[in-house]
Amino acid sequence: MYGDTIEVEYMRSLLIPVSLIAIWLAACGGDSDGDKSNTASPVTSPPAVADLARAVVQIQALDASGDMVWTGSGTFISEDGLILTNAHVVDDRGDEYADLAVATTVKTDQPPDLNYLAEITAVDYALDLAVIRVVSDLDGNEVTAEFPFVPLGDSETVEIGDNIRVLGYPGIGGDTITFTNGVISGFTSERSVDGRAWIKTDATITGGNSGGLAVDAAGRLIGVPTIAGSGADGETVDCRYIADTNRDGNTDEDDTCVPVGGFINGLRPVNLAASLVDAAISGAEYVSPIETDVEPAGGFDTGDVFISNMVFSDGVTEDDQPTEELDAMPTGVSEVCGFWDYEGMDDGMSWEALWFVDGQLSEDGSIIGETWVGGEKGSWWACILDEQGLEDGLYELIISVEDEPQGSRAVFVGGDHPSVEFTVENISSTPVCYVYISPSGAQNWGFDHLDIDEAIAPDEKKKFDLPGGLYDLLVEDCDENGVVEEYEIEIMEDSNYTLRDD
């Protein structure tokens, strides 16, 4: 099921922030004759939670018999019945439901009242956002009610430490609306969106909250709680084999799984909802800024997926290139970006950019359970951000596709890491085809330092440019049999490592 099922388990949730400028101008553009259907009064004081709750609805997908198929949440953004929610909450690409019904919040200690039917006015499956409009009551009669709504805010102005409030109808929270609060805890960015890709929060958000309300301290809508499932089918996985913890060169069930899942929450900053809301208000056809054909699917074959050429930079150019390729970064850098080439991908796959800092998963910095929209091959990037400056440490980026790690590399931030040459000399009788030189503390060995068809034959040597530091070394022959495995080699100046026959 692509939507939020009634039996929803703990799932990872993300907030997709809404940009103020274009949306606010559109939403406030009432006619001079008094049409106020999309007019919002300035917020002079923070509204009470109970007042915010009345703008939050439960969206029910009903089958032909009127039975619920799944539920989600939404927020009125105009008094004439526009509701902002998630695309997967209102997914109409299959035959799973016949009608979208809207249940409104009357009393916060009572289940919502099922009163209305709605239709999709604008939807973006790649961005997982949608706008629907109330069109009638349950009997098909015209609706003249003026709905309580929340004005749209500016998601680009929120910062780490800012307070947010979240309301919705989570499947595990009973039948009544549920309130949680928290703070903005981090940012990430990635190739498919402009600016911040996700802004994370420590607020506890669960399944049915998808499509609901996230407001800033002034009570303006700055985000849509959005389930980011661990696969295209939206299942929750709480532990992944994504780190080669036993350092045998393979990532599998013999390793210790890394907890990824449960409550992982955040904000997703882009101008995503602006054009959706504008199209819904104007009646224009909505065209997604992401050119892709994303369909709900699962069970993708990852056998053809190939990740290569991963590099790091402290920023991204306007044409999606690294500002400067760096193997080590200075103290105080605010952004670390990983770039990589890929092939064999399919739109709709689940993928993740998992950042580890000194061996610990950064939930605030990672992109988790996102749907791939980048096509079959090309280049991509993802960044971990802290506008006050990232902490010093070893930053490792692991790219996972359909819960399977496909490539990783690590970069130093802060500390003393001079450029050095590390020479591997082979005086053994065995050709060497694989050389892994991984900073000590990284979760995985990373990429082979030799080209695909390259080898170090007997009596040959190969020089590698490295930032000085502490490294682990794994060398294999052309049949992938281990030749050398050594840990915590201090490489702070030009040095030579000799391979010998035992």
Coordinates of C-alpha atoms in Angstrom, one line a residue:
M1 CA 0.0 0.0 0.0
Y2 CA 1.5 3.3 -1.0
G3 CA -0.6 5.4 1.4
D4 CA -0.7 5.3 5.2
T5 CA -2.5 2.2 6.2
I6 CA -4.6 2.1 9.3
E7 CA -2.3 -0.5 10.8
V8 CA 0.7 1.8 10.3
E9 CA 3.8 1.1 12.3
Y10 CA 6.4 3.5 13.6
M11 CA 7.7 5.1 10.4
R12 CA 10.2 7.7 9.6
S13 CA 8.7 11.1 8.9
L14 CA 10.0 14.2 7.2
L15 CA 8.7 17.7 6.9
I16 CA 8.5 19.2 3.4
P17 CA 8.7 22.9 4.0
V18 CA 6.6 25.4 2.1
S19 CA 8.2 28.6 0.5
L20 CA 6.4 31.8 1.5
I21 CA 6.9 34.2 -1.4
A22 CA 5.1 32.8 -4.4
I23 CA 2.5 31.0 -2.3
W24 CA 1.7 33.8 0.1
L25 CA 1.2 36.3 -2.8
A26 CA -1.1 33.8 -4.5
A27 CA -3.0 32.8 -1.4
C28 CA -3.6 36.4 -0.4
G29 CA -4.7 37.6 -3.8
G30 CA -8.4 38.1 -3.1
D31 CA -10.6 40.1 -5.6
S32 CA -11.4 43.7 -4.9
D33 CA -15.1 42.8 -4.8
G34 CA -14.6 41.1 -1.4
D35 CA -13.6 37.6 -2.5
K36 CA -11.7 36.3 0.5
S37 CA -11.5 32.6 -0.3
N38 CA -7.7 32.7 -0.2
T39 CA -7.0 35.6 2.1
A40 CA -5.0 35.2 5.3
S41 CA -4.8 37.8 8.0
P42 CA -1.4 38.6 9.4
V43 CA -0.6 36.5 12.5
T44 CA -0.1 39.0 15.4
S45 CA 0.3 36.4 18.2
P46 CA 0.8 32.6 18.2
P47 CA -2.5 30.8 17.8
A48 CA -3.5 28.2 20.4
V49 CA -2.9 24.6 19.5
A50 CA -6.7 24.0 19.7
D51 CA -7.2 26.7 17.0
L52 CA -4.5 25.2 14.8
A53 CA -6.1 21.7 15.2
R54 CA -9.4 22.9 13.6
A55 CA -7.5 23.5 10.4
V56 CA -6.2 19.9 10.3
V57 CA -8.2 17.2 8.7
Q58 CA -8.1 13.5 8.3
I59 CA -8.2 12.3 4.7
Q60 CA -9.8 8.9 4.1
A61 CA -9.5 6.9 1.0
L62 CA -12.8 5.0 0.6
D63 CA -13.6 2.0 -1.6
A64 CA -16.8 1.6 -3.6
S65 CA -18.6 0.3 -0.5
G66 CA -17.6 3.3 1.6
D67 CA -15.0 1.3 3.7
M68 CA -11.7 2.9 4.6
V69 CA -8.7 1.8 2.5
W70 CA -6.1 4.1 4.2
T71 CA -6.0 7.4 6.0
G72 CA -3.7 10.4 6.2
S73 CA -3.7 14.0 7.3
G74 CA -4.0 17.4 5.6
T75 CA -4.3 21.1 6.4
F76 CA -6.8 23.7 5.1
I77 CA -4.8 26.5 3.5
S78 CA -7.8 28.5 2.3
E79 CA -11.3 29.1 3.7
D80 CA -12.9 27.8 0.5
G81 CA -11.5 24.3 1.1
L82 CA -8.0 23.9 -0.4
I83 CA -6.1 21.3 1.5
L84 CA -2.3 20.7 1.4
T85 CA -1.2 17.1 1.9
N86 CA 1.0 14.4 0.5
A87 CA 0.7 12.8 -2.9
H88 CA 0.9 9.3 -1.4
V89 CA -2.1 10.1 0.9
V90 CA -4.3 10.8 -2.2
D91 CA -2.5 8.5 -4.7
D92 CA -5.0 7.9 -7.6
R93 CA -2.8 6.0 -10.0
G94 CA -4.2 2.6 -9.0
D95 CA -7.7 1.2 -8.3
E96 CA -7.4 1.1 -4.5
Y97 CA -10.1 3.6 -3.7
A98 CA -13.2 5.2 -5.2
D99 CA -13.5 8.5 -3.2
L100 CA -11.5 10.9 -1.1
A101 CA -13.4 11.8 2.0
V102 CA -12.4 14.6 4.5
A103 CA -13.1 14.4 8.2
T104 CA -12.8 17.7 10.0
T105 CA -11.6 18.5 13.6
V106 CA -14.4 19.8 15.7
K107 CA -13.3 18.8 19.2
T108 CA -9.7 17.8 19.9
D109 CA -10.8 15.1 22.4
Q110 CA -13.2 13.5 19.8
P111 CA -12.6 11.7 16.5
P112 CA -13.0 13.9 13.5
D113 CA -16.4 14.3 11.8
L114 CA -16.6 12.8 8.3
N115 CA -18.5 15.4 6.3
Y116 CA -17.0 16.1 2.9
L117 CA -15.7 14.7 -0.4
A118 CA -12.7 16.1 -2.1
E119 CA -10.9 16.0 -5.5
I120 CA -7.3 16.3 -6.4
T121 CA -6.4 19.7 -8.0
A122 CA -2.6 19.5 -8.2
V123 CA -0.3 16.6 -7.4
D124 CA 3.4 15.9 -7.7
Y125 CA 4.3 12.3 -7.1
A126 CA 8.1 12.9 -7.4
L127 CA 7.9 15.5 -4.6
D128 CA 5.2 13.7 -2.7
L129 CA 3.0 16.8 -2.4
A130 CA -0.6 17.4 -3.4
V131 CA -3.4 19.9 -3.1
I132 CA -7.0 18.8 -2.9
R133 CA -10.3 20.8 -2.7
V134 CA -13.5 20.0 -0.9
V135 CA -16.2 19.7 -3.6
S136 CA -19.3 18.5 -1.8
D137 CA -20.8 17.0 1.3
L138 CA -21.1 13.2 1.5
D139 CA -24.4 13.3 -0.4
G140 CA -23.0 15.3 -3.3
N141 CA -24.5 18.7 -2.2
E142 CA -22.7 21.9 -2.7
V143 CA -20.6 23.2 0.2
T144 CA -20.9 26.8 1.3
A145 CA -18.9 26.5 4.6
E146 CA -15.9 28.8 5.3
F147 CA -13.2 26.5 6.7
P148 CA -10.6 27.5 9.3
F149 CA -7.2 27.5 7.7
V150 CA -3.6 28.2 8.5
P151 CA -1.6 30.9 6.7
L152 CA 1.5 29.8 4.8
G153 CA 4.9 30.6 6.2
D154 CA 8.5 30.9 4.9
S155 CA 10.3 27.6 5.3
E156 CA 13.6 29.1 4.1
T157 CA 13.8 31.3 7.2
V158 CA 13.7 28.5 9.8
E159 CA 17.0 27.8 11.6
I160 CA 18.5 25.2 13.9
G161 CA 16.9 25.5 17.3
D162 CA 13.7 27.1 16.1
N163 CA 10.5 25.7 17.7
I164 CA 7.9 23.9 15.6
R165 CA 4.5 22.4 16.4
V166 CA 3.1 19.3 14.6
L167 CA -0.5 18.1 14.4
G168 CA -2.0 15.2 12.6
Y169 CA -3.9 11.9 12.8
P170 CA -1.2 9.2 13.4
G171 CA -2.4 5.7 13.0
I172 CA -0.8 4.6 16.3
G173 CA -2.2 7.6 18.2
G174 CA -5.9 6.6 18.5
D175 CA -8.8 8.2 16.7
T176 CA -8.2 11.8 17.9
I177 CA -5.8 14.4 16.7
T178 CA -2.3 14.3 18.1
F179 CA 0.0 17.2 19.0
T180 CA 3.8 17.1 19.3
N181 CA 6.4 19.8 19.3
G182 CA 10.1 20.0 18.9
V183 CA 12.9 22.0 17.4
I184 CA 14.7 22.2 14.0
S185 CA 17.8 20.0 14.4
G186 CA 19.6 19.9 11.1
F187 CA 19.7 20.3 7.3
T188 CA 20.6 18.4 4.2
S189 CA 20.6 19.1 0.5
E190 CA 20.6 17.0 -2.6
R191 CA 20.6 17.1 -6.4
S192 CA 16.9 17.0 -7.2
V193 CA 15.9 20.1 -5.3
D194 CA 17.1 23.7 -5.0
G195 CA 18.5 24.8 -1.6
R196 CA 17.8 22.6 1.4
A197 CA 16.5 19.2 0.6
W198 CA 15.5 18.2 4.2
I199 CA 15.4 20.2 7.4
K200 CA 15.3 17.7 10.3
T201 CA 13.4 18.0 13.5
D202 CA 13.4 16.1 16.8
A203 CA 9.6 16.2 17.0
T204 CA 8.0 12.8 17.2
I205 CA 6.0 12.1 14.1
T206 CA 4.3 8.8 13.1
G207 CA 2.5 7.1 10.3
G208 CA -0.9 8.8 9.7
N209 CA 0.6 12.2 10.3
S210 CA 1.5 12.2 6.6
G211 CA 0.2 15.3 5.0
G212 CA -0.5 17.1 8.3
L213 CA 0.5 20.3 9.8
A214 CA 3.9 21.7 10.9
V215 CA 3.9 25.3 12.0
D216 CA 6.5 27.8 13.2
A217 CA 6.3 29.7 16.4
A218 CA 4.0 32.3 14.8
G219 CA 1.6 29.6 13.7
R220 CA 2.4 29.7 10.0
L221 CA 2.5 26.5 8.0
I222 CA 6.1 25.7 7.2
G223 CA 6.0 22.0 6.5
V224 CA 4.0 18.9 5.7
P225 CA 4.9 15.9 7.8
T226 CA 5.8 13.3 5.2
I227 CA 6.5 9.6 5.7
A228 CA 9.7 8.6 4.1
G229 CA 9.5 4.8 4.0
S230 CA 12.5 2.6 3.7
G231 CA 11.4 1.3 0.3
A232 CA 8.9 2.2 -2.4
D233 CA 6.3 0.1 -0.6
G234 CA 6.7 2.3 2.5
E235 CA 7.7 -0.5 4.9
T236 CA 9.6 0.4 8.0
V237 CA 13.0 -1.1 8.6
D238 CA 14.7 -0.3 11.9
C239 CA 18.0 -2.0 11.3
R240 CA 20.2 -2.1 8.1
Y241 CA 23.3 -4.0 7.1
I242 CA 25.0 -0.9 5.6
A243 CA 28.3 -1.0 7.4
D244 CA 31.1 -3.6 7.0
T245 CA 31.5 -3.9 10.8
N246 CA 33.5 -7.1 10.6
R247 CA 35.8 -5.6 7.9
D248 CA 35.7 -8.6 5.7
G249 CA 35.1 -6.6 2.6
N250 CA 31.4 -7.5 2.4
T251 CA 28.3 -5.9 3.9
D252 CA 25.9 -8.7 4.8
E253 CA 24.1 -10.5 7.6
D254 CA 27.5 -11.3 9.2
D255 CA 27.9 -7.6 10.1
T256 CA 26.2 -5.7 12.9
C257 CA 23.1 -3.9 11.7
V258 CA 22.9 -0.2 12.0
P259 CA 19.6 1.2 13.5
V260 CA 17.9 3.3 10.8
G261 CA 14.2 3.9 11.2
G262 CA 11.5 4.5 13.8
F263 CA 11.1 8.2 14.4
I264 CA 13.4 10.1 12.1
N265 CA 11.9 13.4 11.3
G266 CA 12.8 16.7 9.6
L267 CA 12.0 19.5 7.2
R268 CA 12.4 19.5 3.5
P269 CA 13.1 23.0 2.2
V270 CA 12.3 23.9 -1.5
N271 CA 9.8 25.9 -3.4
L272 CA 7.9 22.6 -4.0
A273 CA 4.5 23.6 -2.7
A274 CA 4.5 27.1 -4.2
S275 CA 3.7 26.1 -7.8
L276 CA 1.3 23.4 -6.6
V277 CA -0.8 25.8 -4.6
D278 CA -0.6 28.4 -7.3
A279 CA -1.9 25.9 -9.9
A280 CA -4.7 24.8 -7.5
I281 CA -5.8 28.4 -7.0
S282 CA -5.6 29.5 -10.6
G283 CA -6.9 26.3 -12.1
A284 CA -3.8 26.0 -14.3
E285 CA -2.3 22.6 -15.2
Y286 CA 0.5 21.7 -12.8
V287 CA 3.8 20.5 -14.3
S288 CA 6.4 19.1 -11.9
P289 CA 9.9 20.7 -12.0
I290 CA 11.3 17.2 -11.7
E291 CA 11.1 15.4 -15.1
T292 CA 10.5 11.8 -14.1
D293 CA 8.0 9.0 -14.2
V294 CA 7.7 7.8 -10.6
E295 CA 5.3 5.0 -10.0
P296 CA 4.6 3.2 -6.8
A297 CA 6.5 0.0 -7.0
G298 CA 8.8 -2.4 -5.2
G299 CA 11.1 -5.3 -5.6
F300 CA 13.5 -3.5 -7.9
D301 CA 16.5 -5.4 -9.1
T302 CA 19.7 -3.7 -8.0
G303 CA 22.0 -6.0 -9.9
D304 CA 22.8 -3.3 -12.5
V305 CA 23.2 -0.4 -10.1
F306 CA 26.8 0.9 -10.1
I307 CA 28.1 3.8 -8.1
S308 CA 31.5 5.3 -8.9
N309 CA 33.8 8.3 -8.8
M310 CA 32.7 9.7 -5.4
V311 CA 34.4 13.0 -4.5
F312 CA 33.8 15.6 -1.8
S313 CA 33.4 19.4 -1.9
D314 CA 32.4 22.2 0.4
G315 CA 29.7 23.4 -2.0
V316 CA 27.8 23.0 -5.2
T317 CA 27.9 25.2 -8.3
E318 CA 24.9 26.3 -10.2
D319 CA 25.4 23.5 -12.7
D320 CA 25.5 20.8 -10.0
Q321 CA 29.3 20.4 -9.9
P322 CA 31.6 20.5 -6.9
T323 CA 33.0 23.9 -6.2
E324 CA 36.3 22.3 -5.5
E325 CA 37.3 18.6 -5.0
L326 CA 38.7 18.2 -1.5
D327 CA 40.0 15.2 0.4
A328 CA 40.2 17.1 3.7
M329 CA 38.3 20.2 4.8
P330 CA 39.2 22.9 7.4
T331 CA 37.6 23.4 10.7
G332 CA 34.4 25.5 10.6
V333 CA 33.2 24.4 7.1
S334 CA 29.4 24.7 7.0
E335 CA 28.8 22.2 4.2
V336 CA 30.2 18.8 3.1
C337 CA 28.9 17.5 -0.2
G338 CA 29.4 14.1 -1.7
F339 CA 29.2 13.7 -5.5
W340 CA 29.0 10.4 -7.4
D341 CA 28.3 8.9 -10.8
Y342 CA 25.6 6.2 -11.2
E343 CA 24.1 3.9 -13.7
G344 CA 21.5 1.1 -13.6
M345 CA 19.0 3.1 -11.5
D346 CA 15.2 3.1 -12.0
D347 CA 12.9 6.0 -11.0
G348 CA 10.8 4.8 -8.1
M349 CA 13.7 3.0 -6.3
S350 CA 14.2 3.7 -2.6
W351 CA 17.6 5.3 -2.0
E352 CA 19.5 6.9 0.9
A353 CA 22.5 9.1 1.5
L354 CA 23.7 8.1 4.9
W355 CA 26.2 10.3 6.7
F356 CA 28.3 8.9 9.5
V357 CA 30.3 11.3 11.7
D358 CA 33.1 9.5 13.6
G359 CA 31.3 6.2 13.0
Q360 CA 27.9 7.4 14.3
L361 CA 24.9 7.7 11.9
S362 CA 23.8 11.3 11.6
E363 CA 20.0 11.1 11.4
D364 CA 19.8 14.9 11.1
G365 CA 22.2 15.0 8.2
S366 CA 21.1 11.8 6.3
I367 CA 18.6 11.5 3.5
I368 CA 16.6 8.4 4.4
G369 CA 14.0 6.4 2.4
E370 CA 13.7 8.8 -0.5
T371 CA 12.2 7.9 -3.9
W372 CA 14.7 8.0 -6.7
V373 CA 13.9 10.5 -9.5
G374 CA 17.3 10.9 -11.3
G375 CA 16.8 8.4 -14.1
E376 CA 19.0 5.5 -15.2
K377 CA 22.4 7.1 -15.2
G378 CA 24.1 10.4 -14.6
S379 CA 25.7 12.2 -11.6
W380 CA 24.1 13.1 -8.2
W381 CA 25.1 14.8 -5.0
A382 CA 24.0 15.1 -1.3
C383 CA 25.2 17.5 1.4
I384 CA 25.2 17.6 5.2
L385 CA 24.8 21.2 6.5
D386 CA 25.3 23.2 9.6
E387 CA 25.3 27.0 9.0
Q388 CA 27.1 27.5 12.3
G389 CA 29.9 25.1 11.2
L390 CA 30.1 21.4 11.2
E391 CA 31.9 19.6 14.0
D392 CA 35.4 18.3 13.3
G393 CA 35.6 14.6 12.5
L394 CA 35.6 11.9 9.9
Y395 CA 32.6 12.2 7.6
E396 CA 31.6 9.1 5.7
L397 CA 28.9 9.0 3.0
I398 CA 27.2 5.7 2.2
I399 CA 24.9 5.4 -0.8
S400 CA 22.2 2.8 -0.3
V401 CA 19.7 1.6 -2.9
E402 CA 16.8 -0.6 -2.0
D403 CA 18.4 -1.0 1.5
E404 CA 21.6 -2.3 -0.1
P405 CA 24.9 -0.3 0.2
Q406 CA 26.3 0.5 -3.2
G407 CA 29.3 2.7 -2.4
S408 CA 31.0 4.8 0.3
R409 CA 33.8 7.2 0.9
A410 CA 35.1 9.3 3.9
V411 CA 36.5 12.8 4.2
F412 CA 38.3 14.5 7.0
V413 CA 36.9 17.8 8.5
G414 CA 39.3 19.7 10.7
G415 CA 42.6 18.5 12.1
D416 CA 46.1 18.2 10.5
H417 CA 45.9 16.4 7.1
P418 CA 48.8 17.4 4.8
S419 CA 48.9 16.1 1.3
V420 CA 51.2 13.0 1.1
E421 CA 52.1 10.3 -1.4
F422 CA 51.5 6.7 -0.3
T423 CA 53.3 4.2 -2.5
V424 CA 52.3 0.5 -2.7
E425 CA 55.2 -1.5 -4.1
N426 CA 54.6 -5.1 -5.1
I427 CA 57.7 -7.4 -4.9
S428 CA 55.6 -10.5 -4.4
S429 CA 54.9 -13.0 -7.1
T430 CA 51.1 -12.2 -7.2
P431 CA 49.5 -9.4 -9.2
V432 CA 47.4 -7.1 -7.2
C433 CA 44.0 -5.9 -8.6
Y434 CA 42.3 -4.3 -5.6
V435 CA 43.7 -1.7 -3.1
Y436 CA 41.4 -0.2 -0.5
I437 CA 42.9 2.6 1.6
S438 CA 40.2 3.7 4.2
P439 CA 40.6 6.2 7.0
S440 CA 40.5 4.4 10.3
G441 CA 37.1 4.8 11.8
A442 CA 35.2 4.6 8.5
Q443 CA 32.3 2.0 8.5
N444 CA 33.3 0.6 5.1
W445 CA 36.4 0.0 3.0
G446 CA 35.1 2.4 0.3
F447 CA 36.1 2.3 -3.3
D448 CA 39.0 0.4 -4.9
H449 CA 41.8 2.8 -5.5
L450 CA 42.8 1.1 -8.7
D451 CA 40.9 1.6 -12.0
I452 CA 38.6 -1.3 -13.1
D453 CA 41.2 -2.8 -15.5
E454 CA 44.3 -1.7 -13.5
A455 CA 46.6 -4.0 -11.6
I456 CA 50.0 -3.7 -9.8
A457 CA 52.1 -6.5 -11.3
P458 CA 55.1 -8.0 -9.5
D459 CA 58.0 -5.6 -9.4
E460 CA 55.7 -2.6 -10.1
K461 CA 54.5 0.1 -7.8
K462 CA 51.6 2.6 -7.6
K463 CA 51.5 6.0 -5.9
F464 CA 48.3 7.3 -4.2
D465 CA 47.7 10.9 -3.2
L466 CA 46.2 11.0 0.3
P467 CA 45.5 13.5 3.0
G468 CA 47.7 12.6 5.9
G469 CA 46.0 10.6 8.6
L470 CA 45.4 7.2 10.2
Y471 CA 44.4 4.5 7.6
D472 CA 43.4 0.9 7.3
L473 CA 44.7 -1.0 4.3
L474 CA 43.2 -4.0 2.4
V475 CA 44.9 -5.4 -0.6
E476 CA 43.5 -8.3 -2.7
D477 CA 44.7 -10.3 -5.7
C478 CA 42.7 -10.5 -8.9
D479 CA 40.6 -13.3 -7.5
E480 CA 39.6 -11.1 -4.6
N481 CA 41.7 -13.1 -2.2
G482 CA 43.3 -11.2 0.7
V483 CA 46.9 -10.3 0.3
V484 CA 47.3 -7.7 3.1
E485 CA 44.9 -6.5 5.8
E486 CA 46.4 -4.0 8.2
Y487 CA 44.8 -1.4 10.5
E488 CA 45.7 2.1 11.9
I489 CA 48.7 2.8 9.7
E490 CA 49.9 6.3 10.4
I491 CA 50.5 8.1 7.1
M492 CA 51.5 11.7 7.8
E493 CA 54.4 12.0 5.2
D494 CA 55.4 10.4 2.0
S495 CA 55.8 6.7 2.6
N496 CA 56.2 3.3 1.0
Y497 CA 54.4 0.1 1.7
T498 CA 55.9 -3.1 0.3
L499 CA 54.0 -6.3 -0.6
R500 CA 56.0 -9.4 -0.2
D501 CA 55.4 -13.2 -0.5
D502 CA 54.9 -14.8 2.9

